[in-house]
Tab-separated table of N, CA and C in Angstrom:
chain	number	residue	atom	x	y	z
A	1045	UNK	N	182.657	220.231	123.664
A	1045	UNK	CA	183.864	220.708	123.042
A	1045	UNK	C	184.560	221.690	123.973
A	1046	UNK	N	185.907	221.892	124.283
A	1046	UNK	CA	186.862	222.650	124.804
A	1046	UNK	C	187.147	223.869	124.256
A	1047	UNK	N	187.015	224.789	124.136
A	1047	UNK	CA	187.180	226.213	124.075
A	1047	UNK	C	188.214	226.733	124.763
A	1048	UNK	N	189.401	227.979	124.341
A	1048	UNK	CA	190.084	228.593	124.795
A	1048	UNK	C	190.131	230.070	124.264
A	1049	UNK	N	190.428	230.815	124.741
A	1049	UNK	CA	190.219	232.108	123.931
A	1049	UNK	C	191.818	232.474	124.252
A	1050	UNK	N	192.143	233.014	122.699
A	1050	UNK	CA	193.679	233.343	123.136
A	1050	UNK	C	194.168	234.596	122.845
A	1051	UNK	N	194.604	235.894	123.857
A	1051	UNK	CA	194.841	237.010	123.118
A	1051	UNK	C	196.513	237.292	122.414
A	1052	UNK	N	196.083	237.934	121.428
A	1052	UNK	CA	197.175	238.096	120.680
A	1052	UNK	C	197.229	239.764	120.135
A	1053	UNK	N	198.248	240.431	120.599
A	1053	UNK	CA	198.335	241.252	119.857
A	1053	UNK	C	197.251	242.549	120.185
A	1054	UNK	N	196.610	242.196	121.100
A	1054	UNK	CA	195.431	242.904	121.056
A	1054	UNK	C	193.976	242.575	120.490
A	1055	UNK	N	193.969	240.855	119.753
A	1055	UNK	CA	193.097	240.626	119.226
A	1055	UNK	C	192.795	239.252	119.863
A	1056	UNK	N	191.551	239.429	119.515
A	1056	UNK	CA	191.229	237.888	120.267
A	1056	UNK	C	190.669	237.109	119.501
A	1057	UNK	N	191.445	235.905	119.687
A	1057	UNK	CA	190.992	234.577	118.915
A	1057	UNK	C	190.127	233.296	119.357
A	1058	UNK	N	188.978	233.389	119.237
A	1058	UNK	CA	188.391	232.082	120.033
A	1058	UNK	C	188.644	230.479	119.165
A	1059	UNK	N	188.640	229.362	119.644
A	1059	UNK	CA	189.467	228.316	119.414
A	1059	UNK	C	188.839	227.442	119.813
A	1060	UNK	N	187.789	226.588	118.606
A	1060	UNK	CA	187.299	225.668	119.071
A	1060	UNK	C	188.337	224.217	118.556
A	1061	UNK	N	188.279	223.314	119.593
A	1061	UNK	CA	189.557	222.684	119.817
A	1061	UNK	C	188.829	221.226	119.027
A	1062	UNK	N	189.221	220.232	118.273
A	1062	UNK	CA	188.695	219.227	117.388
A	1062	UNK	C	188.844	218.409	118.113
A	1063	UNK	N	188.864	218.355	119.472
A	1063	UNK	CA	188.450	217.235	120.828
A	1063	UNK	C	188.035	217.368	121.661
A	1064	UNK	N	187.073	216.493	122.555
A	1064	UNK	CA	186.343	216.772	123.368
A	1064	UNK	C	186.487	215.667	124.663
A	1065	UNK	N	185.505	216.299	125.844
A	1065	UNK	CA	185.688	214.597	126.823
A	1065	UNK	C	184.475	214.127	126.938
A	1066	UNK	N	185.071	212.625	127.432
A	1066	UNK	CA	183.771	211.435	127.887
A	1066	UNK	C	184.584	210.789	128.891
A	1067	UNK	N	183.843	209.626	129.258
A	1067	UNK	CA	184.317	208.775	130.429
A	1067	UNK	C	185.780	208.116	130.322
A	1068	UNK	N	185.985	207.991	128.703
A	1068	UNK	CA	187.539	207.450	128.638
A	1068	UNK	C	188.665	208.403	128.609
A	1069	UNK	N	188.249	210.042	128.647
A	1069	UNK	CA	189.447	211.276	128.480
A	1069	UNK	C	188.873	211.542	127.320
A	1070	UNK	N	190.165	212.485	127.140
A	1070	UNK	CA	189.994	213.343	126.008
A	1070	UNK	C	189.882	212.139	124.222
A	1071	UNK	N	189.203	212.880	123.753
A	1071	UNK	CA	188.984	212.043	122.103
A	1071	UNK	C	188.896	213.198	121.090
A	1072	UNK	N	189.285	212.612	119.819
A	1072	UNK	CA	189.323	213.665	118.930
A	1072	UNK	C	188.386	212.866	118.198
A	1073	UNK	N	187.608	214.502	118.063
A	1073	UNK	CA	186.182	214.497	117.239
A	1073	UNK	C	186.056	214.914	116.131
A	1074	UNK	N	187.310	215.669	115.197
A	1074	UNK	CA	187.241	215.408	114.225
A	1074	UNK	C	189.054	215.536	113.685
A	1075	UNK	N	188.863	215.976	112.079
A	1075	UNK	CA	190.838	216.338	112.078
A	1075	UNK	C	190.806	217.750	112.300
A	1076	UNK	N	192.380	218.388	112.349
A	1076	UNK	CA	192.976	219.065	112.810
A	1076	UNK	C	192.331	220.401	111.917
A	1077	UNK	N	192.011	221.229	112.235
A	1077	UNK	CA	191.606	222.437	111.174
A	1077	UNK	C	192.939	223.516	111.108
A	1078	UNK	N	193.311	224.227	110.429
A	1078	UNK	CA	194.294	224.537	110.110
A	1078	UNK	C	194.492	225.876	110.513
A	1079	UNK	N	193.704	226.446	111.111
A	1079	UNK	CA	193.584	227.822	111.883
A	1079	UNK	C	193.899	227.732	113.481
A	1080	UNK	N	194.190	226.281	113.902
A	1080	UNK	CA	193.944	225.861	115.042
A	1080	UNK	C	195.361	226.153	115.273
A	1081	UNK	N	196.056	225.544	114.068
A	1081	UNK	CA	197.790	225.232	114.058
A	1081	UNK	C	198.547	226.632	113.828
A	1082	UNK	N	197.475	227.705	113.160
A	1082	UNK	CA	198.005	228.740	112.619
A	1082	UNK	C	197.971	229.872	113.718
A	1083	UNK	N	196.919	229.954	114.746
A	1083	UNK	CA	197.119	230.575	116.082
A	1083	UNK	C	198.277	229.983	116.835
A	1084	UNK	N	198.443	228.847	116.503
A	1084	UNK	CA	199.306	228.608	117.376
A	1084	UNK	C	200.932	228.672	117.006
A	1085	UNK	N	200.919	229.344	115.790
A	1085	UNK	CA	201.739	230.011	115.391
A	1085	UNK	C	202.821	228.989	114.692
A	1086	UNK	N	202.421	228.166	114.264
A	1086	UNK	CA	202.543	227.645	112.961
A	1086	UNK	C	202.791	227.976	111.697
A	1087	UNK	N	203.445	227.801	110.791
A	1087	UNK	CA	203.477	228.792	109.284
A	1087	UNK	C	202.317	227.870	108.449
A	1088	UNK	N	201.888	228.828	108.303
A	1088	UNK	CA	200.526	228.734	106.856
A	1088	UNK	C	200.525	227.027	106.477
A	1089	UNK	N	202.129	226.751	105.854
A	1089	UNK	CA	202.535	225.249	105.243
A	1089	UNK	C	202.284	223.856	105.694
A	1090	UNK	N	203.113	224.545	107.291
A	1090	UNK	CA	202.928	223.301	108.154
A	1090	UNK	C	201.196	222.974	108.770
A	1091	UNK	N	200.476	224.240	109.105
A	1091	UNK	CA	199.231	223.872	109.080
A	1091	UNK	C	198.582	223.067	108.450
A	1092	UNK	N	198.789	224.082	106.716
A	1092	UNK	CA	197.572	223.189	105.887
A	1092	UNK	C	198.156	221.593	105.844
A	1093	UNK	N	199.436	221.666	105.586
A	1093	UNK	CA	199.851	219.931	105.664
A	1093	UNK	C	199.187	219.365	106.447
A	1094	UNK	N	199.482	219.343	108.293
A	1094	UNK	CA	198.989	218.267	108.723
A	1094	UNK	C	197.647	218.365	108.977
A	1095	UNK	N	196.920	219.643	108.628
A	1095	UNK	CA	195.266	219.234	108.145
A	1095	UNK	C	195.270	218.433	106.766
A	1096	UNK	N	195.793	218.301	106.463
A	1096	UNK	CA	195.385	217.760	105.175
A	1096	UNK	C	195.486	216.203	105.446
A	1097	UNK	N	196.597	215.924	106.119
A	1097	UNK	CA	197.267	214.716	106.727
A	1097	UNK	C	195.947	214.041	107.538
A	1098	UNK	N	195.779	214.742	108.540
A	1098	UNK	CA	194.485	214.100	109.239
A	1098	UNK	C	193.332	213.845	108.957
A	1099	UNK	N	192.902	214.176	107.639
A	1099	UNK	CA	191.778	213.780	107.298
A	1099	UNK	C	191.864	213.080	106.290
A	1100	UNK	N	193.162	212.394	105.920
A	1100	UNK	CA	193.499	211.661	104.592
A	1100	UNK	C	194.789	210.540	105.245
A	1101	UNK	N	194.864	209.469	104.840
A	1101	UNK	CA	195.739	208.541	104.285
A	1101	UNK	C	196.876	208.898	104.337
A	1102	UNK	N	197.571	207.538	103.714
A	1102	UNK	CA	198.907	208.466	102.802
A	1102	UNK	C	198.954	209.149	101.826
A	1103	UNK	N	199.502	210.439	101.440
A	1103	UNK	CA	199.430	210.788	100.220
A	1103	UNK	C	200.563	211.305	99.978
A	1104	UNK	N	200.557	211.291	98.822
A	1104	UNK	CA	201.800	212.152	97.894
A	1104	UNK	C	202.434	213.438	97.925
A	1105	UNK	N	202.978	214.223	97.181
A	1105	UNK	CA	203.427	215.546	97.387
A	1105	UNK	C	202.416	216.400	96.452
A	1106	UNK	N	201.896	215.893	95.353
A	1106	UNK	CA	201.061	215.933	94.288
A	1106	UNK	C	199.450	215.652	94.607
A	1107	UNK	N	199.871	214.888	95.761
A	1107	UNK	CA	198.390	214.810	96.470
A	1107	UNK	C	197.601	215.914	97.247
A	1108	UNK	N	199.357	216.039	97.775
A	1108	UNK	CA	198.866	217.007	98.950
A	1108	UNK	C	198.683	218.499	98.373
A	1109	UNK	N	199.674	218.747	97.404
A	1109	UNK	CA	199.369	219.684	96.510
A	1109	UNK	C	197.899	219.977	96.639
A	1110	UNK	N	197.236	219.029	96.067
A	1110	UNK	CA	195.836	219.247	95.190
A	1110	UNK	C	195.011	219.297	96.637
A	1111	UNK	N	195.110	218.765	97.257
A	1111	UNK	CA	193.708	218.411	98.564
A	1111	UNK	C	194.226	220.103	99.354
A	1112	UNK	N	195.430	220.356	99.508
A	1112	UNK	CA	195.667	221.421	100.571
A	1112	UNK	C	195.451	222.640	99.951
A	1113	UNK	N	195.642	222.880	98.346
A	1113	UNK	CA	195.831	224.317	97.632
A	1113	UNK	C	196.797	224.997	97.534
A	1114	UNK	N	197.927	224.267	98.249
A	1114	UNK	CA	199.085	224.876	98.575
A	1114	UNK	C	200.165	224.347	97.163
A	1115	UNK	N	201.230	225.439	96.385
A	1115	UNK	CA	201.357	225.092	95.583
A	1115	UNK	C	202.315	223.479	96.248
A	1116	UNK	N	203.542	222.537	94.805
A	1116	UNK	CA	204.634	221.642	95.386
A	1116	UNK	C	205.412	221.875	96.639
A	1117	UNK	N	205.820	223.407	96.634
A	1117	UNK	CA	207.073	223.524	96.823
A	1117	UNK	C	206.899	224.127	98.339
A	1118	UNK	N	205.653	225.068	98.585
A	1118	UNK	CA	204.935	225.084	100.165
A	1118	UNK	C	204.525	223.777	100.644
A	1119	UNK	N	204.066	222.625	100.142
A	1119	UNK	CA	203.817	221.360	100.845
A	1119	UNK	C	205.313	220.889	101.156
A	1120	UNK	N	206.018	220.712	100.259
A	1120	UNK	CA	207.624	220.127	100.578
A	1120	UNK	C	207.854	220.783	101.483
A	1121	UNK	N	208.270	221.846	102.037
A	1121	UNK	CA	208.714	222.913	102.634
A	1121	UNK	C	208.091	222.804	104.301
A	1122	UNK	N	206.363	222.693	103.937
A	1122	UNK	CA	205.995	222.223	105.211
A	1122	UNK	C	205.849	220.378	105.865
A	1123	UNK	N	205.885	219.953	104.744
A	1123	UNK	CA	206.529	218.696	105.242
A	1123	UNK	C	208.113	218.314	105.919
A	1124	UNK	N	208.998	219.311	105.611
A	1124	UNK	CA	210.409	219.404	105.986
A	1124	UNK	C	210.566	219.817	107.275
A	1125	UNK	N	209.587	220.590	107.837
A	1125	UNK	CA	208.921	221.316	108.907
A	1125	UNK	C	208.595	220.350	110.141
A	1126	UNK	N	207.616	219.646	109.136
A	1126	UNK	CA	206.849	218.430	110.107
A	1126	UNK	C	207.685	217.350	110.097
A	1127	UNK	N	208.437	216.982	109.471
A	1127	UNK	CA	209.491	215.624	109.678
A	1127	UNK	C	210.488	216.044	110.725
A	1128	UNK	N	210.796	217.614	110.678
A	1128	UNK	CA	212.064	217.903	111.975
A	1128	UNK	C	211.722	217.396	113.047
A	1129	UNK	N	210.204	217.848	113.112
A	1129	UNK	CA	209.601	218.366	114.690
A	1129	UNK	C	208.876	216.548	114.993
A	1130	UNK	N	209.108	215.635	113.726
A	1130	UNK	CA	208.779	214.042	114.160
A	1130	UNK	C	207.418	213.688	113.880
A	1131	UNK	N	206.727	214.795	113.305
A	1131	UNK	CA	204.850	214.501	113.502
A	1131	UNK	C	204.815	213.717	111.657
A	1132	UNK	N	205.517	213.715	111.005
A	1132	UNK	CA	205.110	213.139	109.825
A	1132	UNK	C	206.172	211.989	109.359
A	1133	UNK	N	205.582	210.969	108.783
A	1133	UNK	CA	206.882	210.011	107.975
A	1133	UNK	C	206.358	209.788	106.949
A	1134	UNK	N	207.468	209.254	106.343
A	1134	UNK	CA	207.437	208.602	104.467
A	1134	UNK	C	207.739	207.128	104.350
A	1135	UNK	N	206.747	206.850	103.541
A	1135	UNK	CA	207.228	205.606	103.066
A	1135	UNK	C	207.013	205.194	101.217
A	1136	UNK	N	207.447	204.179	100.692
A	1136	UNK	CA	207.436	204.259	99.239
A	1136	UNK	C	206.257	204.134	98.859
A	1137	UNK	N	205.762	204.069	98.208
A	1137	UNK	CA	204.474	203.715	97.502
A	1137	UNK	C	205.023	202.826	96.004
A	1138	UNK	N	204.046	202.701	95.783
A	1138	UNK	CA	203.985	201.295	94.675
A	1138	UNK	C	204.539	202.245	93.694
A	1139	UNK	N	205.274	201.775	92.187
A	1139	UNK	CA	205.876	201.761	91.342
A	1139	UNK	C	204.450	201.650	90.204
A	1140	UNK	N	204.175	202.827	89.539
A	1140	UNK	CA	203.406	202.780	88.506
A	1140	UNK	C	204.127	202.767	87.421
A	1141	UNK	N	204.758	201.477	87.136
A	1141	UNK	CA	205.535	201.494	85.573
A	1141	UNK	C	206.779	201.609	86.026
A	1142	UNK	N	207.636	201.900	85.008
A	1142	UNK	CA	209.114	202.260	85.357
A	1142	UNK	C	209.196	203.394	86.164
A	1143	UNK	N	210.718	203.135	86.645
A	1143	UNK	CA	210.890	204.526	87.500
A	1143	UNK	C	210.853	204.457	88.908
A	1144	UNK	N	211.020	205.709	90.068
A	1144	UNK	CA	211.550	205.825	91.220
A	1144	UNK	C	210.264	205.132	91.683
A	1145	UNK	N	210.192	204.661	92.842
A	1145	UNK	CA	208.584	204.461	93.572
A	1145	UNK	C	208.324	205.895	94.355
A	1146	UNK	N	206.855	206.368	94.194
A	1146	UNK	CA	206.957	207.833	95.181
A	1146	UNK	C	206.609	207.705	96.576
A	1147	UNK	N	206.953	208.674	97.180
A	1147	UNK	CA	207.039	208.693	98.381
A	1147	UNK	C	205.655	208.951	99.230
A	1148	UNK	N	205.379	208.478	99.627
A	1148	UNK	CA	203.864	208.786	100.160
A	1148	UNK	C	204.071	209.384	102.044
A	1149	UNK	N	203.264	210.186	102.199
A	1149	UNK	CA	203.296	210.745	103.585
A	1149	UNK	C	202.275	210.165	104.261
A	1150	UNK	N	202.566	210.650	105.710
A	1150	UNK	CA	201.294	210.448	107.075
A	1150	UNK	C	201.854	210.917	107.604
A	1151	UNK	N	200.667	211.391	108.605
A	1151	UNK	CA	201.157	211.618	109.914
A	1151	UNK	C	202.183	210.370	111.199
A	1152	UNK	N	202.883	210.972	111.316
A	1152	UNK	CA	203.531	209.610	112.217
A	1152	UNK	C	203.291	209.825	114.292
A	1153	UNK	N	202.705	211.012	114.670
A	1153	UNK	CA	202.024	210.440	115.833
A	1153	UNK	C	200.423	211.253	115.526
A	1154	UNK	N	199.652	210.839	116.696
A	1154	UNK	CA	198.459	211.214	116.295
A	1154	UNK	C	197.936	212.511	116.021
A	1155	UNK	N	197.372	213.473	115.644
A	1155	UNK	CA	196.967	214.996	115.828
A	1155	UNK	C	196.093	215.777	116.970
A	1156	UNK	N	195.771	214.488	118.383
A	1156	UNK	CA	196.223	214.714	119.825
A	1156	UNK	C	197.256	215.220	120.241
A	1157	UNK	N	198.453	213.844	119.665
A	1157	UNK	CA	199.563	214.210	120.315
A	1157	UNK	C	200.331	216.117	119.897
A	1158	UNK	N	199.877	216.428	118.646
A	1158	UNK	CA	200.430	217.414	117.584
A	1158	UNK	C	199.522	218.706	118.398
A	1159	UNK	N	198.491	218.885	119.019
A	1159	UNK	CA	197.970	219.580	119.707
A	1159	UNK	C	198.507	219.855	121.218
A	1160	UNK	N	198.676	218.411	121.915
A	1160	UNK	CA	199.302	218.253	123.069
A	1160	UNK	C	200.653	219.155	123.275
A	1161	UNK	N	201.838	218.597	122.065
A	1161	UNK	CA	203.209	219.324	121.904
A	1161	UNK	C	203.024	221.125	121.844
A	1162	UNK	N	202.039	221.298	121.287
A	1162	UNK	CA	201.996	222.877	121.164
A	1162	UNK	C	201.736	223.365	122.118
A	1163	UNK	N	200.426	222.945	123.149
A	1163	UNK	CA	200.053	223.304	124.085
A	1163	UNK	C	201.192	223.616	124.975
A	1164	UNK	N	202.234	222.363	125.169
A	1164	UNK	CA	203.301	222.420	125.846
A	1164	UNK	C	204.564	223.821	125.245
A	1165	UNK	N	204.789	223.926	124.340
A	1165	UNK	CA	205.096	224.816	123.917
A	1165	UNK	C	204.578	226.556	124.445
A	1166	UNK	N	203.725	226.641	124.527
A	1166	UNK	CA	202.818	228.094	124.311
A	1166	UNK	C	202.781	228.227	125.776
A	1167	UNK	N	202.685	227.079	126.573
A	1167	UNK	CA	202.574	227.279	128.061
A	1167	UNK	C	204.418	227.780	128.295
A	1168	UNK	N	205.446	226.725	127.934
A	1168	UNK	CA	206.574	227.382	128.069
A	1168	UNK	C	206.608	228.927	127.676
A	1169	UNK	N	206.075	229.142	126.636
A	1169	UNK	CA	206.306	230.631	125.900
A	1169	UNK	C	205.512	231.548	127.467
A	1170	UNK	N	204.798	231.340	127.493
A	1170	UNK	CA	203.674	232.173	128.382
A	1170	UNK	C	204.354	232.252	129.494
A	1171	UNK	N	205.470	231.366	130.232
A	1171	UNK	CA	206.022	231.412	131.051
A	1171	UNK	C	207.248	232.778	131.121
A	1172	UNK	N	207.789	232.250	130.027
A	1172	UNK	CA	208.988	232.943	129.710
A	1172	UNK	C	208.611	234.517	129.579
A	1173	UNK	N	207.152	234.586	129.065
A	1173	UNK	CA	207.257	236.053	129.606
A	1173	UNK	C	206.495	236.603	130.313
A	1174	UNK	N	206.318	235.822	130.834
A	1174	UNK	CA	205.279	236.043	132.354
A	1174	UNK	C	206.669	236.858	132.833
A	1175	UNK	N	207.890	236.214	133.250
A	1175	UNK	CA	208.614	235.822	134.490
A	1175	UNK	C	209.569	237.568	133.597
A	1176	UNK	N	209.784	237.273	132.390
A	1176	UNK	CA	210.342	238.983	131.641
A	1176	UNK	C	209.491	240.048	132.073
A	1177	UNK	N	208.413	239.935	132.237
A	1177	UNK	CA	207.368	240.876	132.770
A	1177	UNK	C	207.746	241.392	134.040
A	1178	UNK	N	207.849	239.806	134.918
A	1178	UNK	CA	207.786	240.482	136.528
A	1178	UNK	C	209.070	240.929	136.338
A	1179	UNK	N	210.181	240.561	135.981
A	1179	UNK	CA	211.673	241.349	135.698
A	1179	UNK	C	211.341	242.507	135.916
A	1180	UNK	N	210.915	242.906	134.561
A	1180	UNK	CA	210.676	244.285	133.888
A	1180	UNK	C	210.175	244.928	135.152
A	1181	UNK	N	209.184	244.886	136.139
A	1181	UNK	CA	208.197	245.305	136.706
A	1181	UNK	C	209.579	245.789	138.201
A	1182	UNK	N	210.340	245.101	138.140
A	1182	UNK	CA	210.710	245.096	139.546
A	1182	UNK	C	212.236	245.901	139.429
A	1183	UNK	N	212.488	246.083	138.324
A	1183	UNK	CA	213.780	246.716	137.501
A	1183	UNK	C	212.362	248.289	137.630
A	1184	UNK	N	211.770	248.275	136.794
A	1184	UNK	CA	210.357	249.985	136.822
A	1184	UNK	C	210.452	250.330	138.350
A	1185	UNK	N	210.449	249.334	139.024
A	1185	UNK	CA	209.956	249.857	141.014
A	1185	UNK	C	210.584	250.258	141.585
A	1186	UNK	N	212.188	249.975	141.107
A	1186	UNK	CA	213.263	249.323	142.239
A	1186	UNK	C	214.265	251.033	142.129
């Protein structure tokens, strides 16, 4: 397993990562844990969603409700989240009786790829103030 330790704030977070390597690359060894998404600075919503997502099917809003703990209106909210950013889609689900058909979720790329994008992210961030730093440093000298 891959390990990173990430400081924040003054605190340190160690980060065991839900993929590992073998001879074919990297593989994911299990789903996404939701502390993983939440260091990485994620809101609470969008975490528990696409943990919930990766270790389940399609499910509902009512589904996700119940499996995540999160009340309707934090799953909607972080599903609105995850559809901007492209990692989740909808499709209908069957018609129990009269009435609308509901909408059922998934993830729509893998929770590699949803790890990968952040990584890319946090490295931009880390950049951006790497480079404010040396600013800062040479503006203090100069």
């Amino acid at each position: 397993m891959l390990r990173t330790i990430i400081t924040i704030k003054h605190e340190i977070h160690i980060i065991q990562y839900p993929f590992g390597l073998n001879e074919g690359g990297l593989y994911l060894s299990r789903n996404i844990p939701p502390d993983v998404l939440s260091a990485a600075g994620q809101p609470n919503s969008v975490a528990q969603v696409v943990a919930t997502l990766s270790s389940n099917q399609s499910l509902s809003i009512k589904q996700l409700s119940r499996k995540s703990g999160l009340p309707q209106s934090q799953v909607a909210s972080g599903l609105k989240q995850c559809r901007y950013r492209g990692w989740v889609i909808s499709t209908q689900g069957e018609s129990k009786g009269k009435g609308r058909p509901r909408h059922l979720w998934e993830l729509g790329v893998s929770p590699l790829e949803i790890i990968r994008e952040l990584e890319v992210e946090a490295r931009a961030k880390h950049t951006i103030l790497a480079n404010a730093v040396k600013r800062l440093h040479k503006e203090l000298n100069s």
